[in-house]
Amino acid sequence: MSKRQILLLSSSKVHGYEFLEYASQDINDLLSRNNVSSVLFVPYALSNHDEYVKRVEKPFKQWGYKVVGIHTQEHPVQAVNQAKAIFVGGGNTFRLLKKLYDLDLVKAIRKRVLEDGIPYIGASAGTNVATRSINTTNDMPIVYPPSFDALKLVPFNINPHYLDLDPDSKHKGETREERILQYQEEEDAFTVLGLREGSTLYVEGNSAILKGIHRARLFEKNKDPVEIDVGSDLSYLLKE
Amino acid sequence: MSKRQILLLSSSKVHGYEFLEYASQDINDLLSRNNVSSVLFVPYALSNHDEYVKRVEKPFKQWGYKVVGIHTQEHPVQAVNQAKAIFVGGGNTFRLLKKLYDLDLVKAIRKRVLEDGIPYIGASAGTNVATRSINTTNDMPIVYPPSFDALKLVPFNINPHYLDLDPDSKHKGETREERILQYQEEEDAFTVLGLREGSTLYVEGNSAILKGIHRARLFEKNKDPVEIDVGSDLSYLLKE
């Protein structure tokens, strides 16, 4: 049985809240339970790494945790191997995943989380890369990663920033639901959990629960999408 | 000098208009000028090809053109080599480009358009694949194409369905402009023409002009984005 402890946020920003504020209780519970004092932060989804670390340091320092940007470390794989907790921030999912492959971090992070059980926290792009594949990111494909396969910390996909149809919109581009259903027309498509901003998935070993402040929407292949309330047990999605 | 004659629509649907209606004059001008009677339609961006042909046949038949779905042809490359005009429809850009590579159609279409001068009409995903690369599509990466390089009928990129910021939105995902600017942070990024729905680019040889009913927004690297009025000469974007 996997030792994983994974907190996947739809987004770091939610309307009406400060950066990471809506998830502060869940983040703190996870880190304090593991006696973590320092968090390895992965800022690769944005181009300005130093600035990103500063933004993340603000709430984490306030909560009592040190933040180390992985880009400041000479040996990133070694930094992962020694990390006591990892936070992967949002930005562009393609850029993030490509960098994880380029630096040989995919296997290293996977091992630390699944085998060694260190806490993994992801937000937006950091949530996308934690899943089976990045096939259901909303981001623009600004760089070409060697694969869309991701960290596979969970055996399904997530669509972060899940967005309902705006009935007043005159825009003719596909709705989010249409895009996810298009994905699931593909033969090898996985289940997709649409996490609305403010929605969070917590996975511990073989148990998964929806947390946060907003409902999620679940897309299982060949089934009608269903609404998932906060507090719902989603452990059955972890079966491979 | 290239013989290309290319009409690139942001979208086939625009609020207040029937399917392809807003561009009917431009489509008819291009096809009749070339004495075209039959159009080879590429429906690969959507999963139901037959249904898609029927949708496209409606306006084209009305205008007096036969529509042949490339998926009904035993030898797609040969169908391209014999086509008098090509229309590539919208849907999912990744799925479309992957299929063009899988069927060895990238070079074939490129040759027919750039060397033989047959008219190419694209809408949405069909516009994306006509450009330098699909790095600035809005679509979900539901399949993994062997490359993001596209048909390169023009030496820059397009963002179809370009969307302005909704000032009332409470959503925290990146705006379209932010996404394009993130793309242009990459070293090898190209110029991006943001085509709003109702915006069309017409390219003939080394001349390019903005057509349609709405303005476009142009993103050149290390410059502020600028608005482009309908009727503007954009030929300078064709210089490689």
mmCIF file with all atom_site columns, N, CA, C and O in Angstrom, chain B residues 82-120:
data_model
loop_
_atom_site.group_PDB
_atom_site.id
_atom_site.type_symbol
_atom_site.label_atom_id
_atom_site.label_alt_id
_atom_site.label_comp_id
_atom_site.label_asym_id
_atom_site.label_entity_id
_atom_site.label_seq_id
_atom_site.pdbx_PDB_ins_code
_atom_site.Cartn_x
_atom_site.Cartn_y
_atom_site.Cartn_z
_atom_site.occupancy
_atom_site.B_iso_or_equiv
_atom_site.pdbx_formal_charge
_atom_site.auth_seq_id
_atom_site.auth_comp_id
_atom_site.auth_asym_id
_atom_site.auth_atom_id
_atom_site.pdbx_PDB_model_num
ATOM 1   N N  . GLN B 1 82  ? -4.882  15.406 -55.275 1.00 0.00 ? 82  GLN B N  1
ATOM 2   C CA . GLN B 1 82  ? -5.819  15.668 -56.370 1.00 0.00 ? 82  GLN B CA 1
ATOM 3   C C  . GLN B 1 82  ? -6.828  16.768 -56.033 1.00 0.00 ? 82  GLN B C  1
ATOM 4   O O  . GLN B 1 82  ? -7.616  17.168 -56.897 1.00 0.00 ? 82  GLN B O  1
ATOM 5   N N  . ALA B 1 83  ? -6.810  17.244 -54.771 1.00 0.00 ? 83  ALA B N  1
ATOM 6   C CA . ALA B 1 83  ? -7.819  18.220 -54.347 1.00 0.00 ? 83  ALA B CA 1
ATOM 7   C C  . ALA B 1 83  ? -7.625  19.557 -55.062 1.00 0.00 ? 83  ALA B C  1
ATOM 8   O O  . ALA B 1 83  ? -6.507  19.960 -55.366 1.00 0.00 ? 83  ALA B O  1
ATOM 9   N N  . LYS B 1 84  ? -8.728  20.224 -55.307 1.00 0.00 ? 84  LYS B N  1
ATOM 10  C CA . LYS B 1 84  ? -8.684  21.560 -55.914 1.00 0.00 ? 84  LYS B CA 1
ATOM 11  C C  . LYS B 1 84  ? -8.800  22.658 -54.857 1.00 0.00 ? 84  LYS B C  1
ATOM 12  O O  . LYS B 1 84  ? -8.556  23.830 -55.132 1.00 0.00 ? 84  LYS B O  1
ATOM 13  N N  . ALA B 1 85  ? -9.228  22.257 -53.648 1.00 0.00 ? 85  ALA B N  1
ATOM 14  C CA . ALA B 1 85  ? -9.320  23.183 -52.512 1.00 0.00 ? 85  ALA B CA 1
ATOM 15  C C  . ALA B 1 85  ? -9.471  22.348 -51.253 1.00 0.00 ? 85  ALA B C  1
ATOM 16  O O  . ALA B 1 85  ? -10.050 21.250 -51.299 1.00 0.00 ? 85  ALA B O  1
ATOM 17  N N  . ILE B 1 86  ? -8.950  22.850 -50.150 1.00 0.00 ? 86  ILE B N  1
ATOM 18  C CA . ILE B 1 86  ? -9.014  22.112 -48.886 1.00 0.00 ? 86  ILE B CA 1
ATOM 19  C C  . ILE B 1 86  ? -9.657  22.984 -47.816 1.00 0.00 ? 86  ILE B C  1
ATOM 20  O O  . ILE B 1 86  ? -9.311  24.162 -47.684 1.00 0.00 ? 86  ILE B O  1
ATOM 21  N N  . PHE B 1 87  ? -10.596 22.395 -47.061 1.00 0.00 ? 87  PHE B N  1
ATOM 22  C CA . PHE B 1 87  ? -11.159 23.085 -45.898 1.00 0.00 ? 87  PHE B CA 1
ATOM 23  C C  . PHE B 1 87  ? -10.902 22.207 -44.671 1.00 0.00 ? 87  PHE B C  1
ATOM 24  O O  . PHE B 1 87  ? -11.310 21.050 -44.634 1.00 0.00 ? 87  PHE B O  1
ATOM 25  N N  . VAL B 1 88  ? -10.219 22.778 -43.687 1.00 0.00 ? 88  VAL B N  1
ATOM 26  C CA . VAL B 1 88  ? -9.909  22.040 -42.457 1.00 0.00 ? 88  VAL B CA 1
ATOM 27  C C  . VAL B 1 88  ? -10.746 22.636 -41.326 1.00 0.00 ? 88  VAL B C  1
ATOM 28  O O  . VAL B 1 88  ? -10.588 23.817 -40.969 1.00 0.00 ? 88  VAL B O  1
ATOM 29  N N  . GLY B 1 89  ? -11.637 21.825 -40.774 1.00 0.00 ? 89  GLY B N  1
ATOM 30  C CA . GLY B 1 89  ? -12.598 22.310 -39.789 1.00 0.00 ? 89  GLY B CA 1
ATOM 31  C C  . GLY B 1 89  ? -12.069 22.326 -38.361 1.00 0.00 ? 89  GLY B C  1
ATOM 32  O O  . GLY B 1 89  ? -11.019 21.758 -38.062 1.00 0.00 ? 89  GLY B O  1
ATOM 33  N N  . GLY B 1 90  ? -12.810 22.961 -37.480 1.00 0.00 ? 90  GLY B N  1
ATOM 34  C CA . GLY B 1 90  ? -12.427 23.113 -36.080 1.00 0.00 ? 90  GLY B CA 1
ATOM 35  C C  . GLY B 1 90  ? -12.775 21.910 -35.233 1.00 0.00 ? 90  GLY B C  1
ATOM 36  O O  . GLY B 1 90  ? -13.375 20.941 -35.713 1.00 0.00 ? 90  GLY B O  1
ATOM 37  N N  . GLY B 1 91  ? -12.415 21.988 -33.972 1.00 0.00 ? 91  GLY B N  1
ATOM 38  C CA . GLY B 1 91  ? -12.600 20.892 -33.025 1.00 0.00 ? 91  GLY B CA 1
ATOM 39  C C  . GLY B 1 91  ? -11.398 20.894 -32.107 1.00 0.00 ? 91  GLY B C  1
ATOM 40  O O  . GLY B 1 91  ? -11.023 21.942 -31.602 1.00 0.00 ? 91  GLY B O  1
ATOM 41  N N  . ASN B 1 92  ? -10.769 19.734 -31.931 1.00 0.00 ? 92  ASN B N  1
ATOM 42  C CA . ASN B 1 92  ? -9.594  19.682 -31.077 1.00 0.00 ? 92  ASN B CA 1
ATOM 43  C C  . ASN B 1 92  ? -8.303  19.696 -31.914 1.00 0.00 ? 92  ASN B C  1
ATOM 44  O O  . ASN B 1 92  ? -8.077  18.825 -32.745 1.00 0.00 ? 92  ASN B O  1
ATOM 45  N N  . THR B 1 93  ? -7.473  20.689 -31.662 1.00 0.00 ? 93  THR B N  1
ATOM 46  C CA . THR B 1 93  ? -6.261  20.915 -32.460 1.00 0.00 ? 93  THR B CA 1
ATOM 47  C C  . THR B 1 93  ? -5.250  19.773 -32.316 1.00 0.00 ? 93  THR B C  1
ATOM 48  O O  . THR B 1 93  ? -4.569  19.410 -33.279 1.00 0.00 ? 93  THR B O  1
ATOM 49  N N  . PHE B 1 94  ? -5.119  19.218 -31.114 1.00 0.00 ? 94  PHE B N  1
ATOM 50  C CA . PHE B 1 94  ? -4.157  18.128 -30.881 1.00 0.00 ? 94  PHE B CA 1
ATOM 51  C C  . PHE B 1 94  ? -4.571  16.886 -31.673 1.00 0.00 ? 94  PHE B C  1
ATOM 52  O O  . PHE B 1 94  ? -3.748  16.227 -32.296 1.00 0.00 ? 94  PHE B O  1
ATOM 53  N N  . ARG B 1 95  ? -5.858  16.596 -31.600 1.00 0.00 ? 95  ARG B N  1
ATOM 54  C CA . ARG B 1 95  ? -6.379  15.429 -32.313 1.00 0.00 ? 95  ARG B CA 1
ATOM 55  C C  . ARG B 1 95  ? -6.185  15.604 -33.827 1.00 0.00 ? 95  ARG B C  1
ATOM 56  O O  . ARG B 1 95  ? -5.790  14.682 -34.533 1.00 0.00 ? 95  ARG B O  1
ATOM 57  N N  . LEU B 1 96  ? -6.454  16.805 -34.299 1.00 0.00 ? 96  LEU B N  1
ATOM 58  C CA . LEU B 1 96  ? -6.309  17.107 -35.728 1.00 0.00 ? 96  LEU B CA 1
ATOM 59  C C  . LEU B 1 96  ? -4.856  16.970 -36.175 1.00 0.00 ? 96  LEU B C  1
ATOM 60  O O  . LEU B 1 96  ? -4.551  16.280 -37.159 1.00 0.00 ? 96  LEU B O  1
ATOM 61  N N  . LEU B 1 97  ? -3.953  17.603 -35.454 1.00 0.00 ? 97  LEU B N  1
ATOM 62  C CA . LEU B 1 97  ? -2.545  17.583 -35.885 1.00 0.00 ? 97  LEU B CA 1
ATOM 63  C C  . LEU B 1 97  ? -1.970  16.163 -35.811 1.00 0.00 ? 97  LEU B C  1
ATOM 64  O O  . LEU B 1 97  ? -1.214  15.737 -36.694 1.00 0.00 ? 97  LEU B O  1
ATOM 65  N N  . LYS B 1 98  ? -2.321  15.436 -34.758 1.00 0.00 ? 98  LYS B N  1
ATOM 66  C CA . LYS B 1 98  ? -1.830  14.062 -34.642 1.00 0.00 ? 98  LYS B CA 1
ATOM 67  C C  . LYS B 1 98  ? -2.273  13.224 -35.852 1.00 0.00 ? 98  LYS B C  1
ATOM 68  O O  . LYS B 1 98  ? -1.488  12.477 -36.430 1.00 0.00 ? 98  LYS B O  1
ATOM 69  N N  . LYS B 1 99  ? -3.516  13.393 -36.235 1.00 0.00 ? 99  LYS B N  1
ATOM 70  C CA . LYS B 1 99  ? -4.045  12.632 -37.373 1.00 0.00 ? 99  LYS B CA 1
ATOM 71  C C  . LYS B 1 99  ? -3.328  13.044 -38.668 1.00 0.00 ? 99  LYS B C  1
ATOM 72  O O  . LYS B 1 99  ? -3.023  12.186 -39.513 1.00 0.00 ? 99  LYS B O  1
ATOM 73  N N  . LEU B 1 100 ? -3.045  14.323 -38.824 1.00 0.00 ? 100 LEU B N  1
ATOM 74  C CA . LEU B 1 100 ? -2.324  14.772 -40.028 1.00 0.00 ? 100 LEU B CA 1
ATOM 75  C C  . LEU B 1 100 ? -0.946  14.119 -40.084 1.00 0.00 ? 100 LEU B C  1
ATOM 76  O O  . LEU B 1 100 ? -0.485  13.710 -41.150 1.00 0.00 ? 100 LEU B O  1
ATOM 77  N N  . TYR B 1 101 ? -0.280  14.007 -38.922 1.00 0.00 ? 101 TYR B N  1
ATOM 78  C CA . TYR B 1 101 ? 1.025   13.323 -38.891 1.00 0.00 ? 101 TYR B CA 1
ATOM 79  C C  . TYR B 1 101 ? 0.852   11.821 -39.126 1.00 0.00 ? 101 TYR B C  1
ATOM 80  O O  . TYR B 1 101 ? 1.576   11.218 -39.917 1.00 0.00 ? 101 TYR B O  1
ATOM 81  N N  . ASP B 1 102 ? -0.121  11.206 -38.437 1.00 0.00 ? 102 ASP B N  1
ATOM 82  C CA . ASP B 1 102 ? -0.313  9.758  -38.542 1.00 0.00 ? 102 ASP B CA 1
ATOM 83  C C  . ASP B 1 102 ? -0.560  9.341  -39.994 1.00 0.00 ? 102 ASP B C  1
ATOM 84  O O  . ASP B 1 102 ? -0.127  8.279  -40.431 1.00 0.00 ? 102 ASP B O  1
ATOM 85  N N  . LEU B 1 103 ? -1.277  10.178 -40.740 1.00 0.00 ? 103 LEU B N  1
ATOM 86  C CA . LEU B 1 103 ? -1.639  9.833  -42.123 1.00 0.00 ? 103 LEU B CA 1
ATOM 87  C C  . LEU B 1 103 ? -0.657  10.434 -43.129 1.00 0.00 ? 103 LEU B C  1
ATOM 88  O O  . LEU B 1 103 ? -0.912  10.394 -44.332 1.00 0.00 ? 103 LEU B O  1
ATOM 89  N N  . ASP B 1 104 ? 0.408   11.025 -42.626 1.00 0.00 ? 104 ASP B N  1
ATOM 90  C CA . ASP B 1 104 ? 1.448   11.565 -43.501 1.00 0.00 ? 104 ASP B CA 1
ATOM 91  C C  . ASP B 1 104 ? 0.930   12.704 -44.386 1.00 0.00 ? 104 ASP B C  1
ATOM 92  O O  . ASP B 1 104 ? 1.347   12.845 -45.544 1.00 0.00 ? 104 ASP B O  1
ATOM 93  N N  . LEU B 1 105 ? 0.042   13.504 -43.814 1.00 0.00 ? 105 LEU B N  1
ATOM 94  C CA . LEU B 1 105 ? -0.603  14.554 -44.607 1.00 0.00 ? 105 LEU B CA 1
ATOM 95  C C  . LEU B 1 105 ? 0.063   15.925 -44.461 1.00 0.00 ? 105 LEU B C  1
ATOM 96  O O  . LEU B 1 105 ? -0.246  16.843 -45.224 1.00 0.00 ? 105 LEU B O  1
ATOM 97  N N  . VAL B 1 106 ? 0.967   16.070 -43.506 1.00 0.00 ? 106 VAL B N  1
ATOM 98  C CA . VAL B 1 106 ? 1.536   17.394 -43.250 1.00 0.00 ? 106 VAL B CA 1
ATOM 99  C C  . VAL B 1 106 ? 2.292   17.905 -44.483 1.00 0.00 ? 106 VAL B C  1
ATOM 100 O O  . VAL B 1 106 ? 2.031   18.996 -44.994 1.00 0.00 ? 106 VAL B O  1
ATOM 101 N N  . LYS B 1 107 ? 3.208   17.080 -44.974 1.00 0.00 ? 107 LYS B N  1
ATOM 102 C CA . LYS B 1 107 ? 3.986   17.488 -46.156 1.00 0.00 ? 107 LYS B CA 1
ATOM 103 C C  . LYS B 1 107 ? 3.105   17.632 -47.385 1.00 0.00 ? 107 LYS B C  1
ATOM 104 O O  . LYS B 1 107 ? 3.297   18.524 -48.206 1.00 0.00 ? 107 LYS B O  1
ATOM 105 N N  . ALA B 1 108 ? 2.155   16.704 -47.529 1.00 0.00 ? 108 ALA B N  1
ATOM 106 C CA . ALA B 1 108 ? 1.298   16.704 -48.715 1.00 0.00 ? 108 ALA B CA 1
ATOM 107 C C  . ALA B 1 108 ? 0.469   17.990 -48.805 1.00 0.00 ? 108 ALA B C  1
ATOM 108 O O  . ALA B 1 108 ? 0.405   18.629 -49.863 1.00 0.00 ? 108 ALA B O  1
ATOM 109 N N  . ILE B 1 109 ? -0.142  18.369 -47.699 1.00 0.00 ? 109 ILE B N  1
ATOM 110 C CA . ILE B 1 109 ? -0.969  19.591 -47.711 1.00 0.00 ? 109 ILE B CA 1
ATOM 111 C C  . ILE B 1 109 ? -0.086  20.816 -47.943 1.00 0.00 ? 109 ILE B C  1
ATOM 112 O O  . ILE B 1 109 ? -0.404  21.709 -48.736 1.00 0.00 ? 109 ILE B O  1
ATOM 113 N N  . ARG B 1 110 ? 1.049   20.813 -47.269 1.00 0.00 ? 110 ARG B N  1
ATOM 114 C CA . ARG B 1 110 ? 1.988   21.936 -47.393 1.00 0.00 ? 110 ARG B CA 1
ATOM 115 C C  . ARG B 1 110 ? 2.395   22.156 -48.868 1.00 0.00 ? 110 ARG B C  1
ATOM 116 O O  . ARG B 1 110 ? 2.384   23.278 -49.368 1.00 0.00 ? 110 ARG B O  1
ATOM 117 N N  . LYS B 1 111 ? 2.709   21.066 -49.518 1.00 0.00 ? 111 LYS B N  1
ATOM 118 C CA . LYS B 1 111 ? 3.119   21.168 -50.923 1.00 0.00 ? 111 LYS B CA 1
ATOM 119 C C  . LYS B 1 111 ? 1.975   21.684 -51.797 1.00 0.00 ? 111 LYS B C  1
ATOM 120 O O  . LYS B 1 111 ? 2.163   22.577 -52.630 1.00 0.00 ? 111 LYS B O  1
ATOM 121 N N  . ARG B 1 112 ? 0.774   21.130 -51.597 1.00 0.00 ? 112 ARG B N  1
ATOM 122 C CA . ARG B 1 112 ? -0.355  21.533 -52.425 1.00 0.00 ? 112 ARG B CA 1
ATOM 123 C C  . ARG B 1 112 ? -0.665  23.015 -52.273 1.00 0.00 ? 112 ARG B C  1
ATOM 124 O O  . ARG B 1 112 ? -1.020  23.693 -53.244 1.00 0.00 ? 112 ARG B O  1
ATOM 125 N N  . VAL B 1 113 ? -0.526  23.517 -51.050 1.00 0.00 ? 113 VAL B N  1
ATOM 126 C CA . VAL B 1 113 ? -0.898  24.917 -50.793 1.00 0.00 ? 113 VAL B CA 1
ATOM 127 C C  . VAL B 1 113 ? 0.228   25.866 -51.196 1.00 0.00 ? 113 VAL B C  1
ATOM 128 O O  . VAL B 1 113 ? -0.001  26.855 -51.902 1.00 0.00 ? 113 VAL B O  1
ATOM 129 N N  . LEU B 1 114 ? 1.454   25.549 -50.778 1.00 0.00 ? 114 LEU B N  1
ATOM 130 C CA . LEU B 1 114 ? 2.551   26.496 -51.017 1.00 0.00 ? 114 LEU B CA 1
ATOM 131 C C  . LEU B 1 114 ? 3.090   26.420 -52.448 1.00 0.00 ? 114 LEU B C  1
ATOM 132 O O  . LEU B 1 114 ? 3.441   27.449 -53.031 1.00 0.00 ? 114 LEU B O  1
ATOM 133 N N  . GLU B 1 115 ? 3.147   25.208 -53.003 1.00 0.00 ? 115 GLU B N  1
ATOM 134 C CA . GLU B 1 115 ? 3.736   25.068 -54.343 1.00 0.00 ? 115 GLU B CA 1
ATOM 135 C C  . GLU B 1 115 ? 2.686   25.069 -55.446 1.00 0.00 ? 115 GLU B C  1
ATOM 136 O O  . GLU B 1 115 ? 2.872   25.694 -56.485 1.00 0.00 ? 115 GLU B O  1
ATOM 137 N N  . ASP B 1 116 ? 1.577   24.337 -55.220 1.00 0.00 ? 116 ASP B N  1
ATOM 138 C CA . ASP B 1 116 ? 0.580   24.222 -56.280 1.00 0.00 ? 116 ASP B CA 1
ATOM 139 C C  . ASP B 1 116 ? -0.476  25.322 -56.209 1.00 0.00 ? 116 ASP B C  1
ATOM 140 O O  . ASP B 1 116 ? -1.242  25.519 -57.149 1.00 0.00 ? 116 ASP B O  1
ATOM 141 N N  . GLY B 1 117 ? -0.553  25.979 -55.042 1.00 0.00 ? 117 GLY B N  1
ATOM 142 C CA . GLY B 1 117 ? -1.442  27.144 -54.938 1.00 0.00 ? 117 GLY B CA 1
ATOM 143 C C  . GLY B 1 117 ? -2.918  26.844 -54.817 1.00 0.00 ? 117 GLY B C  1
ATOM 144 O O  . GLY B 1 117 ? -3.751  27.715 -55.091 1.00 0.00 ? 117 GLY B O  1
ATOM 145 N N  . ILE B 1 118 ? -3.296  25.637 -54.358 1.00 0.00 ? 118 ILE B N  1
ATOM 146 C CA . ILE B 1 118 ? -4.740  25.404 -54.175 1.00 0.00 ? 118 ILE B CA 1
ATOM 147 C C  . ILE B 1 118 ? -5.219  26.142 -52.921 1.00 0.00 ? 118 ILE B C  1
ATOM 148 O O  . ILE B 1 118 ? -4.477  26.286 -51.947 1.00 0.00 ? 118 ILE B O  1
ATOM 149 N N  . PRO B 1 119 ? -6.445  26.630 -52.935 1.00 0.00 ? 119 PRO B N  1
ATOM 150 C CA . PRO B 1 119 ? -6.966  27.375 -51.783 1.00 0.00 ? 119 PRO B CA 1
ATOM 151 C C  . PRO B 1 119 ? -7.039  26.501 -50.522 1.00 0.00 ? 119 PRO B C  1
ATOM 152 O O  . PRO B 1 119 ? -7.474  25.348 -50.597 1.00 0.00 ? 119 PRO B O  1
ATOM 153 N N  . TYR B 1 120 ? -6.605  27.071 -49.407 1.00 0.00 ? 120 TYR B N  1
ATOM 154 C CA . TYR B 1 120 ? -6.719  26.427 -48.087 1.00 0.00 ? 120 TYR B CA 1
ATOM 155 C C  . TYR B 1 120 ? -7.621  27.304 -47.232 1.00 0.00 ? 120 TYR B C  1
ATOM 156 O O  . TYR B 1 120 ? -7.357  28.497 -47.070 1.00 0.00 ? 120 TYR B O  1
#
